[in-house]
Coordinates of C-alpha atoms in Angstrom, one line a residue:
X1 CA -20.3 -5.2 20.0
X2 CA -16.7 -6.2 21.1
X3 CA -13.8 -5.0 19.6
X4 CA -13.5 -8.5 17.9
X5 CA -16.6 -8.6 16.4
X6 CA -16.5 -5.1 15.1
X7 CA -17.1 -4.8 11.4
X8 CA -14.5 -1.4 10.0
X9 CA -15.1 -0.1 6.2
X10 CA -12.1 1.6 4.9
X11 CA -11.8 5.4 5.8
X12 CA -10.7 6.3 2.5
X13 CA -11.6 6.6 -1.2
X14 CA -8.6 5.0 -3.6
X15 CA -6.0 7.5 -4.6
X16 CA -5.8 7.7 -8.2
X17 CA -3.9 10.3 -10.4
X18 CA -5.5 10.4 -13.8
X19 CA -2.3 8.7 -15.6
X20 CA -2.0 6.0 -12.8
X21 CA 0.3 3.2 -14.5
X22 CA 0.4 1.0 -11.0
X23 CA -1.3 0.4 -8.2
X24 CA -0.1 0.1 -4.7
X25 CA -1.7 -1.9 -2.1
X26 CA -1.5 -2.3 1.2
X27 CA -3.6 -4.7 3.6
X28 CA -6.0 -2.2 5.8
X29 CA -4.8 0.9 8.1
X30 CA -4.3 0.8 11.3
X31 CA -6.7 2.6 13.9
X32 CA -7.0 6.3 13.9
X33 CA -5.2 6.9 17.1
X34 CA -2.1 5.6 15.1
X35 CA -2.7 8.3 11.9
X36 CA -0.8 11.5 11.5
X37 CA -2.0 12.3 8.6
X38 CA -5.7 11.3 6.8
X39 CA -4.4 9.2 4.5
X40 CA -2.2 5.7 3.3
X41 CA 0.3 4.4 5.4
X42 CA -0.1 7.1 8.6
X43 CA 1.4 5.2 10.9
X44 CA 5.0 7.1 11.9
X45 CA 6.3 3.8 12.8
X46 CA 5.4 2.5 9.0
X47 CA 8.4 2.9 6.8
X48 CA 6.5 3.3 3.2
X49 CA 6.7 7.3 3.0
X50 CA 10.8 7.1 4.1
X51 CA 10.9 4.3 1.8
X52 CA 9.3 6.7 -1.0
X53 CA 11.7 9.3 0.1
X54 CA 14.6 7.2 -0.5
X55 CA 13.7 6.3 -3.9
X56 CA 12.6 9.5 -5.6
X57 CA 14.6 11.9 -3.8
X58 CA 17.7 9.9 -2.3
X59 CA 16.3 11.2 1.3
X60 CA 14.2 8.8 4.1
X61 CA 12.8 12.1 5.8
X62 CA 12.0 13.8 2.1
X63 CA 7.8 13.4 2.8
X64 CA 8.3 13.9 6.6
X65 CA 8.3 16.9 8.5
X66 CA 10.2 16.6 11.8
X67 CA 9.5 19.2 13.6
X68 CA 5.2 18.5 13.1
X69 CA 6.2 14.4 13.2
X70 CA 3.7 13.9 10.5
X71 CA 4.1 12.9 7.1
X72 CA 4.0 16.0 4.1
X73 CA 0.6 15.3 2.9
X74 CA 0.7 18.3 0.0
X75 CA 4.5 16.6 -1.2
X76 CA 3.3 13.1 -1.3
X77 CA 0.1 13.9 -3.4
X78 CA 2.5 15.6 -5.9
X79 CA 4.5 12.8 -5.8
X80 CA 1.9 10.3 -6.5
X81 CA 0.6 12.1 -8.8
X82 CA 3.6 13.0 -11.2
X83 CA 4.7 9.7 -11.1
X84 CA 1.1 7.8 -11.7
X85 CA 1.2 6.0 -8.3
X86 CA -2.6 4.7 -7.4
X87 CA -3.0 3.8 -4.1
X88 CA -5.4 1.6 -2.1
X89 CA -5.8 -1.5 0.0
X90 CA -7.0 -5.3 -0.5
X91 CA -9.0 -5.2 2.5
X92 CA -12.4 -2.9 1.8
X93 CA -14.1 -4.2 5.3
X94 CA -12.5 -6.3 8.3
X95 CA -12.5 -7.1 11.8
X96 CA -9.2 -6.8 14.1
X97 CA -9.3 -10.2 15.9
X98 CA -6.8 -8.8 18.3
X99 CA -8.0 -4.8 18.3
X100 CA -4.7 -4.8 17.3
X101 CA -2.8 -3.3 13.7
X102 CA -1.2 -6.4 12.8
X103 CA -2.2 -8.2 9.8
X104 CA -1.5 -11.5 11.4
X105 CA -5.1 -10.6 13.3
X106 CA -6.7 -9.0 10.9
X107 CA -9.6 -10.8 9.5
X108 CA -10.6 -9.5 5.2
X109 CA -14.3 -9.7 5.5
X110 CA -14.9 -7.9 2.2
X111 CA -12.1 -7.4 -0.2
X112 CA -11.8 -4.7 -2.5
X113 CA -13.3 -4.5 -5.6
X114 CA -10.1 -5.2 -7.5
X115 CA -11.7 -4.9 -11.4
X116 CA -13.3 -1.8 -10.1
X117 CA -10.1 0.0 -9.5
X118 CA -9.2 -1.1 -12.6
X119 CA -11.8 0.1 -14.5
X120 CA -10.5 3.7 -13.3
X121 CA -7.0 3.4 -14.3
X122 CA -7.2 2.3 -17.9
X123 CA -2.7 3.1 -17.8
X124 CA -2.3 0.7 -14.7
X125 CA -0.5 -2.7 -15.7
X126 CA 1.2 -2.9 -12.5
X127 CA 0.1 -4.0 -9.2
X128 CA 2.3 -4.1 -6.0
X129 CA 1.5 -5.2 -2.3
X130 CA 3.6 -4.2 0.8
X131 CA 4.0 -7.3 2.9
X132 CA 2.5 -10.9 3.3
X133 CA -1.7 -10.5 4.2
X134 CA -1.7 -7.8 1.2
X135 CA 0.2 -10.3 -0.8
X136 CA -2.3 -13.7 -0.1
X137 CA -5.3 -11.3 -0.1
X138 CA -4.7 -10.3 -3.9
X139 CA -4.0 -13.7 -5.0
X140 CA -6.9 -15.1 -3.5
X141 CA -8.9 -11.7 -5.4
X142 CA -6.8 -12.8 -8.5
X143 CA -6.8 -16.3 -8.4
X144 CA -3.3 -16.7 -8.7
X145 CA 0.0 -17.5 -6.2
X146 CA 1.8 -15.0 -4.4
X147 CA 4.9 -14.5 -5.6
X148 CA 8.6 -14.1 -4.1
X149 CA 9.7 -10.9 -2.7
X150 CA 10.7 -8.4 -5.0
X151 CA 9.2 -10.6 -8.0
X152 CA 5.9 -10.4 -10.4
X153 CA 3.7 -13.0 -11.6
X154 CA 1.4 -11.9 -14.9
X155 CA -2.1 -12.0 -14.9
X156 CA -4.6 -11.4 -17.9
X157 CA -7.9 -10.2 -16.5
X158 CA -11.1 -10.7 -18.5
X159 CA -11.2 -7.6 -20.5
X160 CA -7.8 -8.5 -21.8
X161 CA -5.4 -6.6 -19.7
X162 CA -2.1 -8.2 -18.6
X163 CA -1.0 -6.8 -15.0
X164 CA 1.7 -6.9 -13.2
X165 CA 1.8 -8.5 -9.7
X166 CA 4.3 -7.7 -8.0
X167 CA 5.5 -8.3 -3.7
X168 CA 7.0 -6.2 -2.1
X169 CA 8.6 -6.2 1.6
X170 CA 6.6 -5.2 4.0
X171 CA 6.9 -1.6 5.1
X172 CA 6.3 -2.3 8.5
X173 CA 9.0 -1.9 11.4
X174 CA 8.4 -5.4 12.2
X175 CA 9.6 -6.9 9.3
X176 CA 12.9 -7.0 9.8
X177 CA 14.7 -5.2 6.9
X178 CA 16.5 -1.8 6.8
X179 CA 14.4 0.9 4.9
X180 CA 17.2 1.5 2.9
X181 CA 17.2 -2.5 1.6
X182 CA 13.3 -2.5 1.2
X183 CA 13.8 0.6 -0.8
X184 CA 16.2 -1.6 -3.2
X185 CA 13.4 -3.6 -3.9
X186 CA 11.0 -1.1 -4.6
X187 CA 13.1 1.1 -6.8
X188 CA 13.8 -1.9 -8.6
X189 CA 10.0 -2.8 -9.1
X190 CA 9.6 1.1 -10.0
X191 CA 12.4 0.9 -12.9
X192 CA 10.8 -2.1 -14.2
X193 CA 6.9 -0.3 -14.3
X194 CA 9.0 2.9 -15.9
X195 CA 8.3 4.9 -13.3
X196 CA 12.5 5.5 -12.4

């Protein structure tokens, strides 16, 4: 097979503390030769941990160890986990189009099973995806619109649960925002899930 017709399952389980209250969602990662670490967002170029840094602990490099150049896997697990911050992606299988990271060429073959995750995190009534593919993917999976950076859109699933939806700016370098003004946004969306 080619590298564009190459089928890829998602390396990793979800991440779920047991009192997850919302769930973070990125698109898919990027290829293992950009990971330093085994787990969401690995890419040193991706802003998400600094991003975390900045809004729990007033401190971009807070998760990151500089003289390693990887991310503090041990610190953010603690993190997620104190704070009830699920983690996962929209895409569960998908073919780079490009070979490339970018989710302008990355094709969702199989999206995650959203009511799935649910299922798991009985707490969860907020749902939050970093940057534009993560964004449409959810509201195709939802069946409603993407909304505005930095806002929420409700959603009552079948079973009765009213969630969240909320978009957030991409953590990627090439969307073209400071971390410090993407992390605005997301400690705004964390105050308003009670999670600051």
């Amino acid at each position: 097979m080619t590298e564009t017709t190459e089928i890829e399952t998602h390396p990793w389980p979800p991440f779920i503390p047991d009192n997850a209250k919302i769930l973070i969602m990125g698109t898919f990662p990027p290829g293992d030769h950009r990971w330093s670490m085994d787990f969401y967002y690995p890419n040193r170029s991706n802003d998400f941990w600094r991003i975390m840094g900045i809004v729990f602990f007033g401190n971009a490099d807070a998760l990151y160890d500089k003289a390693s150049k990887t991310f503090i896997l041990p610190a953010i697990k603690e993190l997620l986990t104190e704070k009830g911050i699920a983690l996962n992606d929209t895409g569960y299988r998908v073919r780079r189009l490009k070979g490339n990271a970018s989710d302008k060429f990355l094709e969702i073959v199989e999206p995650v099973d959203l009511c799935g995750l649910l299922d798991r995190m009985p707490l969860c009534h907020d749902i939050a995806t970093t940057g534009e593919k993560a964004g449409d993917t959810l509201a195709a999976i939802t069946g409603t619109t993407t909304p505005a950076i930095g806002t929420s859109i409700c959603k009552t699933f079948a079973d009765g649960r009213t969630v969240n939806i909320w978009r957030m700016p991409s953590t990627s370098r090439a969307y073209p925002l400071k971390p410090e003004k993407k992390a605005e946004y997301y400690a705004a969306m964390f105050r308003k899930a009670g999670l600051l």
